[in-house]
mmCIF file of C-alpha atoms in Angstrom:
data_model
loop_
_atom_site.group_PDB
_atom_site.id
_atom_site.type_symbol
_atom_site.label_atom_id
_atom_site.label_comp_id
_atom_site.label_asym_id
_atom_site.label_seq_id
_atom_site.Cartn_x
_atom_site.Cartn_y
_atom_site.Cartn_z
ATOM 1 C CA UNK F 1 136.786 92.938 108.537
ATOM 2 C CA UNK F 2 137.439 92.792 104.695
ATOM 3 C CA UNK F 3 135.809 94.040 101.940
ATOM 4 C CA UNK F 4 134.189 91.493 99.764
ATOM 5 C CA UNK F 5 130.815 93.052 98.612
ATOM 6 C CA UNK F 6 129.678 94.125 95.697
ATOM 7 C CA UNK F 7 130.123 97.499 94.191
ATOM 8 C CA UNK F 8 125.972 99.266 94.231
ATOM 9 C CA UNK F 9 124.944 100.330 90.761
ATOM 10 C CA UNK F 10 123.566 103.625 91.405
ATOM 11 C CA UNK F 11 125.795 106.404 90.754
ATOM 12 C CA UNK F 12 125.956 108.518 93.633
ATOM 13 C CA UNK F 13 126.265 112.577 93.247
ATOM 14 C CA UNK F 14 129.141 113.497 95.350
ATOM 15 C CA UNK F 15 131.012 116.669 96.353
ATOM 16 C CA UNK F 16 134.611 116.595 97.703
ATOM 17 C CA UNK F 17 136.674 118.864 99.627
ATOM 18 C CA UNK F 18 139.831 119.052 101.861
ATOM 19 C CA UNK F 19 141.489 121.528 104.118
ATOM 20 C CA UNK F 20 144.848 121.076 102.424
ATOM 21 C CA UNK F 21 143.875 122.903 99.115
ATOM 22 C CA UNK F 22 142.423 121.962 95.799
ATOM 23 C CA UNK F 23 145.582 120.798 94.190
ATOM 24 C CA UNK F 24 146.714 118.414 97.069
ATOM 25 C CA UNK F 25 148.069 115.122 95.974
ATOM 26 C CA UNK F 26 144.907 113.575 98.105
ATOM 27 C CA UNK F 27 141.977 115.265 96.859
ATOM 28 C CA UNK F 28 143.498 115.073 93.561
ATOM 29 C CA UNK F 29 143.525 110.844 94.104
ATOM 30 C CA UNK F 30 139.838 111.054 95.533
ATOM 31 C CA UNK F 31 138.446 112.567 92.521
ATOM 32 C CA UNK F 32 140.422 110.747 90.231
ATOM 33 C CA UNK F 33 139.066 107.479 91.911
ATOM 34 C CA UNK F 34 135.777 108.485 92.357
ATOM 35 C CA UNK F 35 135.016 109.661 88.749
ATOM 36 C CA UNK F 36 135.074 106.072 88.021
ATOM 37 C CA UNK F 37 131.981 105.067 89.934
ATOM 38 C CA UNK F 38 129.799 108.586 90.833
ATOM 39 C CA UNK F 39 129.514 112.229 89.880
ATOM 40 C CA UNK F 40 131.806 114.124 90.963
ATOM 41 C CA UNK F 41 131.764 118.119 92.061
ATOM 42 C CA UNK F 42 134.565 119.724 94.393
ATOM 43 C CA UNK F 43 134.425 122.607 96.439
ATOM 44 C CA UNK F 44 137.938 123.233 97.924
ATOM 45 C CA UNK F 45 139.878 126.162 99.599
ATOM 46 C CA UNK F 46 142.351 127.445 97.246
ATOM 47 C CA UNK F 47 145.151 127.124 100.160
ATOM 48 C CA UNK F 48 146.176 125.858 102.844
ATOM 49 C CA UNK F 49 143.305 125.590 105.645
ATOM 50 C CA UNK F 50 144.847 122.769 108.214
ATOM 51 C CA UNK F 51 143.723 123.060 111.644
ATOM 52 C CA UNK F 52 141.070 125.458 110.312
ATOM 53 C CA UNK F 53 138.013 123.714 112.558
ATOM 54 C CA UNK F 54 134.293 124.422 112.089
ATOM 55 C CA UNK F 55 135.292 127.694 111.286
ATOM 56 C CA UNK F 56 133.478 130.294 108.920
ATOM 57 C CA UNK F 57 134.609 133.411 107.022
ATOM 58 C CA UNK F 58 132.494 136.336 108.255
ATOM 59 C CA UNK F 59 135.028 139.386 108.667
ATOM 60 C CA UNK F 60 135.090 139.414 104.491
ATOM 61 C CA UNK F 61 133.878 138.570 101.483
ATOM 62 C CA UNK F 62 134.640 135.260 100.114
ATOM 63 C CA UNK F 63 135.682 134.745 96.364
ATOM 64 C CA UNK F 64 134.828 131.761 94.385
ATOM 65 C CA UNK F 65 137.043 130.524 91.129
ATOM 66 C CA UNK F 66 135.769 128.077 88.665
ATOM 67 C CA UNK F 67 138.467 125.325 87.836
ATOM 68 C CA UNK F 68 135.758 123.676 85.279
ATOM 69 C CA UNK F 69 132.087 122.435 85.020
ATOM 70 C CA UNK F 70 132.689 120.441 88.020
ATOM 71 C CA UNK F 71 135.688 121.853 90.421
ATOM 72 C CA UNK F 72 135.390 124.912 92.459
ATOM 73 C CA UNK F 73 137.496 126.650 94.667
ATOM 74 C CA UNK F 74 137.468 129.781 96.913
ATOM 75 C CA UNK F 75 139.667 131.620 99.587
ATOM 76 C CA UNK F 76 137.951 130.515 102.501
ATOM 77 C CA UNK F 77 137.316 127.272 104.954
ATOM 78 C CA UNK F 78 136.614 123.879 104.388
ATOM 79 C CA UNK F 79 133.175 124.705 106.273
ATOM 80 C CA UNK F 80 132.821 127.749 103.918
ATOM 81 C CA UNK F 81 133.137 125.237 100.841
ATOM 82 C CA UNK F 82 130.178 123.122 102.010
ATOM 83 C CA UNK F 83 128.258 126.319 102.528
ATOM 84 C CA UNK F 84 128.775 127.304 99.341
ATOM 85 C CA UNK F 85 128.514 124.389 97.558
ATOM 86 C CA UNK F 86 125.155 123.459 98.728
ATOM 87 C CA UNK F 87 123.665 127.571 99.811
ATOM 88 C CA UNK F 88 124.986 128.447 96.279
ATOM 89 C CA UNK F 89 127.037 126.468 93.182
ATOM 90 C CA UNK F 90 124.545 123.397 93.879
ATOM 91 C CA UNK F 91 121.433 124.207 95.598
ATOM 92 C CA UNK F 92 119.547 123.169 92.875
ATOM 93 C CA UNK F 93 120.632 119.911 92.689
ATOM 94 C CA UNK F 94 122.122 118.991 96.010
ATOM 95 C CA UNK F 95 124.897 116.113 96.284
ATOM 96 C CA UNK F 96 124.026 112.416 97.941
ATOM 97 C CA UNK F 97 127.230 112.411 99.747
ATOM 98 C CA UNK F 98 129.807 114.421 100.632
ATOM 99 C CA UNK F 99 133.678 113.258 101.107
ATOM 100 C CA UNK F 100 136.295 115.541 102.636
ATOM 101 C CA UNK F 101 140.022 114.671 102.211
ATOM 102 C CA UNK F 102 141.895 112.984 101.664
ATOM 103 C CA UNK F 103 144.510 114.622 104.611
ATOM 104 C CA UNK F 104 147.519 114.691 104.380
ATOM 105 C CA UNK F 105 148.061 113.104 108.020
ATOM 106 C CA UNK F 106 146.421 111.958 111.045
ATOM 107 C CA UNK F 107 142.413 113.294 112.163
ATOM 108 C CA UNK F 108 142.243 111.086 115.235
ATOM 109 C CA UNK F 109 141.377 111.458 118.931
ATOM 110 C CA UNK F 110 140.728 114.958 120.593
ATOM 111 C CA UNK F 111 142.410 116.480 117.273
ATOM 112 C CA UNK F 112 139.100 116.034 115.134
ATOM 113 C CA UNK F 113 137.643 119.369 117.438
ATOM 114 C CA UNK F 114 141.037 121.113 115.636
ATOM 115 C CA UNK F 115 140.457 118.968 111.728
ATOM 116 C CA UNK F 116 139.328 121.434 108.892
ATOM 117 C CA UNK F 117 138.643 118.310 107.156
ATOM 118 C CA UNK F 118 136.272 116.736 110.000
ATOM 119 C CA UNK F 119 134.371 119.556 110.383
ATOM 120 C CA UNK F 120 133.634 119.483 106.568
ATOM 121 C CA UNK F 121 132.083 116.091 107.022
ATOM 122 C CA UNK F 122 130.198 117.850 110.125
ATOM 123 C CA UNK F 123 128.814 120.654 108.350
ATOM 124 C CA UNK F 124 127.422 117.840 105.678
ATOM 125 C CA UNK F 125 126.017 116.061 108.368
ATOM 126 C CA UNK F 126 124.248 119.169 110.141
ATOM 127 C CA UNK F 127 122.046 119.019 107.309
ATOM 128 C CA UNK F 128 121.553 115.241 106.464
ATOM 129 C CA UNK F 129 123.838 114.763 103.958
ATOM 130 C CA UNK F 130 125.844 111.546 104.717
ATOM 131 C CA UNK F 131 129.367 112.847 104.774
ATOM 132 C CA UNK F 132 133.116 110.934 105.460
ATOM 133 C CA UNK F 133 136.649 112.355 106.473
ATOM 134 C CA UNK F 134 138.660 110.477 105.329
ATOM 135 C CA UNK F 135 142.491 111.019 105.795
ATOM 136 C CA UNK F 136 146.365 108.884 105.492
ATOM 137 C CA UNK F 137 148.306 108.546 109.007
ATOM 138 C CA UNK F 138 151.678 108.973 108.587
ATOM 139 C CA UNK F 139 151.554 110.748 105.008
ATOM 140 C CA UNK F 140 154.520 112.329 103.793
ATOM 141 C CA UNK F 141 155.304 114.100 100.189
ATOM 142 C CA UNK F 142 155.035 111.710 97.431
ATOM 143 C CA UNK F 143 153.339 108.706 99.132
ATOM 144 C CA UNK F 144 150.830 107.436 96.339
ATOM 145 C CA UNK F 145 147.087 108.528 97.964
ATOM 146 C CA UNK F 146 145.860 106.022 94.977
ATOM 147 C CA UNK F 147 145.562 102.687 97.247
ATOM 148 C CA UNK F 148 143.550 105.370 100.108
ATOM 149 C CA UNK F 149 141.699 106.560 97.758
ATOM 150 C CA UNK F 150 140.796 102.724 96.065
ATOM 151 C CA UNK F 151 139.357 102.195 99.999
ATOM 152 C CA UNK F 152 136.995 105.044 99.626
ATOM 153 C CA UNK F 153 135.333 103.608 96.382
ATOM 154 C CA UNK F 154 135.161 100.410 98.091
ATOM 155 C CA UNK F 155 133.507 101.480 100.826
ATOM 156 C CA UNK F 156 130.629 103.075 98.710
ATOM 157 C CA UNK F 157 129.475 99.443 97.721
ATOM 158 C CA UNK F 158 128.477 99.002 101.237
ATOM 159 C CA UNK F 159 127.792 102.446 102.803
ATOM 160 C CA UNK F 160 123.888 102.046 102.877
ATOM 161 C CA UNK F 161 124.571 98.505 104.176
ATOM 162 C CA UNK F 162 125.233 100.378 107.447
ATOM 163 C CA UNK F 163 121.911 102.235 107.902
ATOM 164 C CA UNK F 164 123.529 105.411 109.555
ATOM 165 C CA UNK F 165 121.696 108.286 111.445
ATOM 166 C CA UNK F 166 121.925 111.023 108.873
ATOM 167 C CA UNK F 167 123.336 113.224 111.803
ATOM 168 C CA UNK F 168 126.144 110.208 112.238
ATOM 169 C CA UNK F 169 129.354 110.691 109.974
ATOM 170 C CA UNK F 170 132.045 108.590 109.676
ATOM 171 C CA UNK F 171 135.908 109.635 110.130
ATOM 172 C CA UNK F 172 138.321 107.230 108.444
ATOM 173 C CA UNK F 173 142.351 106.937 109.188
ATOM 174 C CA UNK F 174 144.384 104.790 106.995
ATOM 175 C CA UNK F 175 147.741 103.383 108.464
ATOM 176 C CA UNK F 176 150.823 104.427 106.166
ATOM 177 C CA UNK F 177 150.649 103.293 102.364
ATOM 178 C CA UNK F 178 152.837 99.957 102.286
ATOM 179 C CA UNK F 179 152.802 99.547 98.524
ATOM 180 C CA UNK F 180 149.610 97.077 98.990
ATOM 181 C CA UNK F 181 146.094 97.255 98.529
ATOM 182 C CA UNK F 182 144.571 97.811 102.054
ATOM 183 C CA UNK F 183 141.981 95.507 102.769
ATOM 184 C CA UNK F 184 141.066 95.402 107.209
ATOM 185 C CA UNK F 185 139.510 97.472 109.073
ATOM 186 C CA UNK F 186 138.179 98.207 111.970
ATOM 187 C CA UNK F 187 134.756 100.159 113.324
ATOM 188 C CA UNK F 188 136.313 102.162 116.124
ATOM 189 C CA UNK F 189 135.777 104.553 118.904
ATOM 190 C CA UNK F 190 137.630 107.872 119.049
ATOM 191 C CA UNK F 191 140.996 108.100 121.311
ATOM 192 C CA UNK F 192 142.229 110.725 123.676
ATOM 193 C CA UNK F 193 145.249 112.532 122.488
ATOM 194 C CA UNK F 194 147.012 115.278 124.338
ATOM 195 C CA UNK F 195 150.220 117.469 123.906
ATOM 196 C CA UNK F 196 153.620 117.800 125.551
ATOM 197 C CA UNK F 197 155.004 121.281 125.513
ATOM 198 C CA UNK F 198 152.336 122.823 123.362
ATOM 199 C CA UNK F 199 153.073 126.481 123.092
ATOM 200 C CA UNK F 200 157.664 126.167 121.805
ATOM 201 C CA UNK F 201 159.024 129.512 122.122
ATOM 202 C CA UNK F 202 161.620 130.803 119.106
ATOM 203 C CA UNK F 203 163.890 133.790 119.423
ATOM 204 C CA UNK F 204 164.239 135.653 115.863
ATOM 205 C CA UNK F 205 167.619 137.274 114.614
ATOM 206 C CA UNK F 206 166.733 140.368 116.730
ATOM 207 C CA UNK F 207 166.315 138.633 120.016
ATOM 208 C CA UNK F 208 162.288 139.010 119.898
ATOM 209 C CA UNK F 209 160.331 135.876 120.833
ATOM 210 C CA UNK F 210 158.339 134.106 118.946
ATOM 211 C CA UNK F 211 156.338 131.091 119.057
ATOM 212 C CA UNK F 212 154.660 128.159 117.186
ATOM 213 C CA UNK F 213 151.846 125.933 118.739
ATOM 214 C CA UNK F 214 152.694 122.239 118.395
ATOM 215 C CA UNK F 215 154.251 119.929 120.616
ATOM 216 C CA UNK F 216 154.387 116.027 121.024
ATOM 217 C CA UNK F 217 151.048 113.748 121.123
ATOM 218 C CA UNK F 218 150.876 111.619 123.912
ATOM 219 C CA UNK F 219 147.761 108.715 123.184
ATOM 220 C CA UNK F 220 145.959 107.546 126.301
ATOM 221 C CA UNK F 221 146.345 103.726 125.658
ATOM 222 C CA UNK F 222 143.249 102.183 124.847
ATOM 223 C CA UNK F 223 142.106 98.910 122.979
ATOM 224 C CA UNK F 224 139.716 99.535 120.340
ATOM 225 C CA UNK F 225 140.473 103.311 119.474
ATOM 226 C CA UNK F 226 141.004 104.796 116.580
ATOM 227 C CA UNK F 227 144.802 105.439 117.441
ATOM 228 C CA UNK F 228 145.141 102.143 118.790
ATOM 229 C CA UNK F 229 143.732 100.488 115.594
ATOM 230 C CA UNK F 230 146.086 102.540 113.102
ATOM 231 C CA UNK F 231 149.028 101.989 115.281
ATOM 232 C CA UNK F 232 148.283 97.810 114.450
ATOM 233 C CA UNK F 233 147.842 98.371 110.697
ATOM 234 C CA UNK F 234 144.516 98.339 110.269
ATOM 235 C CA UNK F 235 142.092 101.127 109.175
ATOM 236 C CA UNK F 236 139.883 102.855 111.657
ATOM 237 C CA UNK F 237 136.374 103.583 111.331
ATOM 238 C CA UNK F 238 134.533 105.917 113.535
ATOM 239 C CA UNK F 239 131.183 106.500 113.582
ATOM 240 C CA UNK F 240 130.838 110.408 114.803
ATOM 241 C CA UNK F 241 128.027 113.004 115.597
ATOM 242 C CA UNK F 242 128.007 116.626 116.226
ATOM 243 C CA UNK F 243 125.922 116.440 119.502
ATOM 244 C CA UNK F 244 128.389 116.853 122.714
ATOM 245 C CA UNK F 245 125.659 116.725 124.575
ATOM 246 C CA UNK F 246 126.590 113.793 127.466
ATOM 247 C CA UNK F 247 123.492 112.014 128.448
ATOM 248 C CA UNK F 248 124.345 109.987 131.140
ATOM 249 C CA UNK F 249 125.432 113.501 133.270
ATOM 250 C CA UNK F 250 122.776 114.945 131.982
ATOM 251 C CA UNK F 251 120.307 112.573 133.656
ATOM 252 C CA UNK F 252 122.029 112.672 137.006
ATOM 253 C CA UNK F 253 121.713 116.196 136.861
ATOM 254 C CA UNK F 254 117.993 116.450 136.283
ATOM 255 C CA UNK F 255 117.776 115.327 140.276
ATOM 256 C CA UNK F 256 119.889 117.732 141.296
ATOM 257 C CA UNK F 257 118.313 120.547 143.480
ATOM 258 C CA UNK F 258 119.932 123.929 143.688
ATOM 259 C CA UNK F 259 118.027 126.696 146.087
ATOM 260 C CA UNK F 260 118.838 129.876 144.440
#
């Protein structure tokens, strides 16, 4: 699919955030883009928060720093950002949209349950705000997020076009930047990803183990995926909802007799 329509004229309020910090290269793309054609707010952890989930601070108090009029940041989640942003800094005026990332790597498969930056876009879509991950596959330090970032705006001339659910978000992956504009892509379904050797065990200088969860992805091979779609150079589109509810066992169960 490419993207030949024409840019809306209404300026869209819009609040940003990431889970790799305010001062990432691909927020700091995202609002530079985006400035250009909405109002722009961002809420954004003031560190590092990959791999941070759904997750909310509760054990402590969260702190909140004021960048300027319109950027934010505070020592907590990507999910406590959104809370804040629209529980506190703008519940007055709420935003129209809100657009988390852009990540510095791949959300994709079974590792959106694990993506601070996915469940930002969940958290805006838990209350009806439409909401977008958006993130780079394959990103590495100093690849230009300007071309991602050109998608994103591009994509807001034909967002309404597509009539979502308002508890439907959508979770982007760009293939690698190439040095051109990127113009396919693809509305996908979400892979299956799992890990080789998850848990690698370390020994430190005084013979103590140690250990760092990681490991090697392997992708269930499957046409039409998100994974599958990146892997061919195209962007991937997937529509996504909070509900894990499956219907179709849910349905067989409903005949099911137990005698307790």
């Amino acid at each position: 699919m490419n993207l030949r329509l024409r840019m809306s004229k209404k300026r869209r309020r819009i609040l940003i955030t990431n889970d790799d910090g305010y001062a990432s290269d691909g927020i700091t793309a995202l609002f530079k883009a985006l400035d250009k054609v909405a109002n722009i707010f961002m809420v954004a952890p003031d560190r590092e928060q990959s791999a941070s989930s759904h997750s909310l601070t509760l054990n402590r108090p969260l702190r909140v720093h004021q960048l300027d009029k319109r950027r934010f940041t505070t020592d907590g989640t990507p999910t406590d950002c959104i809370m804040l942003a629209l529980h506190l800094l703008f519940k007055k005026k709420r935003p129209d949209m809100i657009i988390s990332g852009i990540n510095h790597g791949p959300n994709m498969g079974d590792d959106v349950t694990y993506s601070g930056t996915v469940a930002a876009a969940i958290e805006g879509s838990i209350v009806g705000i439409p909401s977008i991950a958006v993130s780079v596959v394959g990103w590495e330090p100093g690849m230009s997020m300007t071309r991602a970032a050109a998608f994103v705006v591009k994509l807001l001339a034909f967002y309404d076009k597509l009539k979502l659910d308002p508890a439907v978000f959508l979770n982007i992956n760009l293939p690698p930047d190439n040095g051109r504009a990127y113009k396919k892509f693809e509305f996908t379904r979400q892979g299956i990803r799992h890990y080789k050797d998850l848990i690698i065990r370390k020994t430190d200088p005084r013979g103590k183990p140690y250990y760092w969860i990681g490991g090697h992805p392997k992708w269930k091979n499957m046409k039409g995926t998100d994974h599958e779609t990146v892997r061919r150079g195209v962007i991937s589109i997937t529509p996504l909802k909070l509900n894990f509810t499956d219907g179709e066992s849910l349905e067989r169960l409903k005949i099911v007799n137990f005698n307790l």
